[in-house]
Amino acid sequence: PRKVKLVYFSNINSPKIIDSIELISHHCWIDAKTIIFYGKVKGLQGIYTYNFKTEKIINIDIKGFENKDFHISKISTNKFICDFYPNKFSEQELSLLNIKEKNFDKILNIFSNPFYSKKNKCDLHAKISNNNKMIAVDISENYYRQLAVLFLK
């Protein structure tokens, strides 16, 4: 498997590699100095934050989290919209992650036709509107990749 490590440049001539982070997959900025990501740190997979100023890694230990990779998009400092890869029923889950309360709340499942897998797969890549009233997701339908907009209550 391909490993992706965290590398950053505090000075353009001296890249810094964070060795304790063994894998980073799908990340999002929390604020000007902190990212949240799914990854592997010291052998443990999970959801983590990394602060570039303090160089501190924090495990967001979420009860019941199944250690499955996801895409993440920021709603607010503590809330994120996440989409997961299809489960065994070909459903992709869209959930709200609250890192302050340390929980996921499922919003909905979207059927993903098994035909659209491997090289044809279409991840949701959920993005929330600026007013937090709509979510845009990528879907595959009728042999095309399409954009679906979901209105929130």
Short mmCIF file of N, CA, C and O in Angstrom, two decimals, residues 23-73:
data_model
loop_
_atom_site.label_atom_id
_atom_site.label_comp_id
_atom_site.label_asym_id
_atom_site.label_seq_id
_atom_site.Cartn_x
_atom_site.Cartn_y
_atom_site.Cartn_z
N LEU A 23 0.58 7.67 8.07
CA LEU A 23 -0.32 7.75 6.93
C LEU A 23 -1.28 8.91 7.12
O LEU A 23 -1.81 9.09 8.22
N ILE A 24 -1.48 9.67 6.05
CA ILE A 24 -2.52 10.71 6.03
C ILE A 24 -3.38 10.46 4.82
O ILE A 24 -2.89 10.24 3.73
N SER A 25 -4.69 10.48 5.05
CA SER A 25 -5.63 10.36 3.95
C SER A 25 -6.75 11.36 4.20
O SER A 25 -7.31 11.41 5.28
N HIS A 26 -7.06 12.15 3.22
CA HIS A 26 -8.16 13.11 3.29
C HIS A 26 -8.09 14.01 4.52
O HIS A 26 -8.31 13.56 5.63
N HIS A 27 -7.80 15.23 4.29
CA HIS A 27 -7.61 16.20 5.36
C HIS A 27 -8.43 17.46 5.09
O HIS A 27 -8.95 17.66 4.00
N CYS A 28 -8.50 18.31 6.10
CA CYS A 28 -9.25 19.55 6.01
C CYS A 28 -8.69 20.51 7.05
O CYS A 28 -8.31 20.09 8.15
N TRP A 29 -8.64 21.79 6.72
CA TRP A 29 -8.20 22.79 7.69
C TRP A 29 -9.28 23.03 8.72
O TRP A 29 -10.46 23.17 8.39
N ILE A 30 -8.88 23.11 9.99
CA ILE A 30 -9.78 23.52 11.07
C ILE A 30 -9.68 25.03 11.25
O ILE A 30 -10.66 25.73 11.38
N ASP A 31 -8.44 25.51 11.28
CA ASP A 31 -8.16 26.94 11.40
C ASP A 31 -6.84 27.21 10.71
O ASP A 31 -6.32 26.35 10.00
N ALA A 32 -6.26 28.37 10.93
CA ALA A 32 -5.05 28.78 10.22
C ALA A 32 -3.82 27.95 10.57
O ALA A 32 -2.81 28.02 9.86
N LYS A 33 -3.88 27.16 11.63
CA LYS A 33 -2.70 26.39 12.04
C LYS A 33 -2.94 24.91 12.29
O LYS A 33 -2.03 24.16 12.61
N THR A 34 -4.19 24.43 12.09
CA THR A 34 -4.52 23.06 12.45
C THR A 34 -5.29 22.36 11.33
O THR A 34 -6.21 22.94 10.75
N ILE A 35 -4.89 21.11 11.07
CA ILE A 35 -5.64 20.27 10.13
C ILE A 35 -6.26 19.10 10.89
O ILE A 35 -5.78 18.70 11.95
N ILE A 36 -7.33 18.56 10.32
CA ILE A 36 -7.93 17.32 10.79
C ILE A 36 -7.77 16.32 9.66
O ILE A 36 -7.86 16.69 8.48
N PHE A 37 -7.51 15.06 10.00
CA PHE A 37 -7.29 14.05 8.96
C PHE A 37 -7.60 12.66 9.47
O PHE A 37 -7.59 12.40 10.67
N TYR A 38 -7.89 11.77 8.52
CA TYR A 38 -7.94 10.35 8.82
C TYR A 38 -6.54 9.83 8.57
O TYR A 38 -5.92 10.15 7.56
N GLY A 39 -6.01 9.04 9.48
CA GLY A 39 -4.65 8.56 9.27
C GLY A 39 -4.23 7.51 10.26
O GLY A 39 -5.04 6.95 11.01
N LYS A 40 -2.93 7.28 10.25
CA LYS A 40 -2.33 6.28 11.13
C LYS A 40 -1.17 6.96 11.85
O LYS A 40 -0.25 7.49 11.22
N VAL A 41 -1.23 6.96 13.18
CA VAL A 41 -0.21 7.57 14.01
C VAL A 41 0.26 6.53 15.02
O VAL A 41 -0.56 5.97 15.76
N LYS A 42 1.55 6.27 15.02
CA LYS A 42 2.13 5.28 15.93
C LYS A 42 1.37 3.95 15.91
O LYS A 42 1.08 3.36 16.94
N GLY A 43 1.01 3.53 14.70
CA GLY A 43 0.35 2.24 14.51
C GLY A 43 -1.15 2.22 14.70
O GLY A 43 -1.78 1.20 14.48
N LEU A 44 -1.74 3.34 15.11
CA LEU A 44 -3.19 3.38 15.37
C LEU A 44 -3.91 4.23 14.33
O LEU A 44 -3.61 5.41 14.17
N GLN A 45 -4.88 3.61 13.63
CA GLN A 45 -5.67 4.35 12.65
C GLN A 45 -6.79 5.09 13.36
O GLN A 45 -7.33 4.61 14.35
N GLY A 46 -7.13 6.27 12.84
CA GLY A 46 -8.21 7.03 13.45
C GLY A 46 -8.28 8.43 12.88
O GLY A 46 -7.69 8.74 11.84
N ILE A 47 -8.98 9.29 13.61
CA ILE A 47 -9.13 10.68 13.24
C ILE A 47 -8.23 11.50 14.14
O ILE A 47 -8.29 11.37 15.37
N TYR A 48 -7.42 12.35 13.52
CA TYR A 48 -6.43 13.12 14.26
C TYR A 48 -6.46 14.59 13.85
O TYR A 48 -6.92 14.93 12.76
N THR A 49 -5.92 15.43 14.74
CA THR A 49 -5.63 16.81 14.38
C THR A 49 -4.13 17.02 14.53
O THR A 49 -3.47 16.34 15.34
N TYR A 50 -3.59 17.92 13.72
CA TYR A 50 -2.18 18.30 13.83
C TYR A 50 -2.10 19.81 13.83
O TYR A 50 -2.64 20.46 12.92
N ASN A 51 -1.44 20.36 14.84
CA ASN A 51 -1.24 21.80 14.95
C ASN A 51 0.19 22.13 14.51
O ASN A 51 1.15 21.64 15.11
N PHE A 52 0.32 22.93 13.45
CA PHE A 52 1.63 23.24 12.90
C PHE A 52 2.44 24.15 13.81
O PHE A 52 3.66 24.15 13.75
N LYS A 53 1.79 24.94 14.64
CA LYS A 53 2.50 25.83 15.55
C LYS A 53 3.07 25.07 16.74
O LYS A 53 4.24 25.19 17.07
N THR A 54 2.23 24.26 17.38
CA THR A 54 2.67 23.52 18.57
C THR A 54 3.27 22.17 18.23
O THR A 54 3.88 21.53 19.08
N GLU A 55 3.05 21.71 16.98
CA GLU A 55 3.49 20.40 16.50
C GLU A 55 2.85 19.26 17.31
O GLU A 55 3.41 18.19 17.47
N LYS A 56 1.65 19.51 17.80
CA LYS A 56 0.94 18.55 18.63
C LYS A 56 -0.06 17.75 17.78
O LYS A 56 -0.81 18.31 16.99
N ILE A 57 -0.05 16.43 17.98
CA ILE A 57 -1.00 15.53 17.33
C ILE A 57 -2.01 15.09 18.38
O ILE A 57 -1.64 14.65 19.46
N ILE A 58 -3.29 15.21 18.05
CA ILE A 58 -4.34 14.79 18.98
C ILE A 58 -5.23 13.76 18.29
O ILE A 58 -5.69 13.98 17.17
N ASN A 59 -5.46 12.65 18.98
CA ASN A 59 -6.39 11.63 18.49
C ASN A 59 -7.80 12.04 18.90
O ASN A 59 -8.08 12.21 20.08
N ILE A 60 -8.67 12.23 17.91
CA ILE A 60 -10.08 12.53 18.20
C ILE A 60 -10.76 11.18 18.40
O ILE A 60 -11.25 10.57 17.46
N ASP A 61 -10.74 10.71 19.61
CA ASP A 61 -11.23 9.36 19.94
C ASP A 61 -12.75 9.36 19.95
O ASP A 61 -13.38 9.78 20.91
N ILE A 62 -13.35 8.87 18.87
CA ILE A 62 -14.80 8.88 18.72
C ILE A 62 -15.36 7.50 19.00
O ILE A 62 -14.98 6.52 18.35
N LYS A 63 -16.23 7.44 19.98
CA LYS A 63 -16.82 6.17 20.40
C LYS A 63 -17.57 5.53 19.23
O LYS A 63 -18.37 6.17 18.56
N GLY A 64 -17.26 4.28 18.97
CA GLY A 64 -17.95 3.54 17.92
C GLY A 64 -17.44 3.78 16.52
O GLY A 64 -17.95 3.19 15.57
N PHE A 65 -16.41 4.61 16.36
CA PHE A 65 -15.87 4.85 15.02
C PHE A 65 -15.21 3.58 14.53
O PHE A 65 -14.41 2.98 15.22
N GLU A 66 -15.53 3.19 13.29
CA GLU A 66 -15.08 1.91 12.75
C GLU A 66 -13.76 1.99 11.99
O GLU A 66 -13.43 1.07 11.25
N ASN A 67 -13.01 3.06 12.14
CA ASN A 67 -11.73 3.22 11.44
C ASN A 67 -11.86 3.01 9.94
O ASN A 67 -11.16 2.22 9.33
N LYS A 68 -12.79 3.72 9.35
CA LYS A 68 -12.93 3.65 7.90
C LYS A 68 -12.63 5.04 7.32
O LYS A 68 -13.00 6.06 7.89
N ASP A 69 -11.95 5.03 6.21
CA ASP A 69 -11.51 6.25 5.55
C ASP A 69 -12.72 7.06 5.06
O ASP A 69 -13.76 6.50 4.74
N PHE A 70 -12.56 8.36 5.01
CA PHE A 70 -13.65 9.23 4.58
C PHE A 70 -13.10 10.53 4.01
O PHE A 70 -11.95 10.88 4.21
N HIS A 71 -13.97 11.24 3.30
CA HIS A 71 -13.67 12.60 2.85
C HIS A 71 -14.28 13.55 3.87
O HIS A 71 -15.33 13.26 4.44
N ILE A 72 -13.64 14.69 4.06
CA ILE A 72 -14.09 15.60 5.11
C ILE A 72 -14.13 17.03 4.58
O ILE A 72 -13.26 17.44 3.80
N SER A 73 -15.14 17.78 4.99
CA SER A 73 -15.31 19.16 4.58
C SER A 73 -15.81 19.97 5.78
O SER A 73 -16.73 19.54 6.48
#
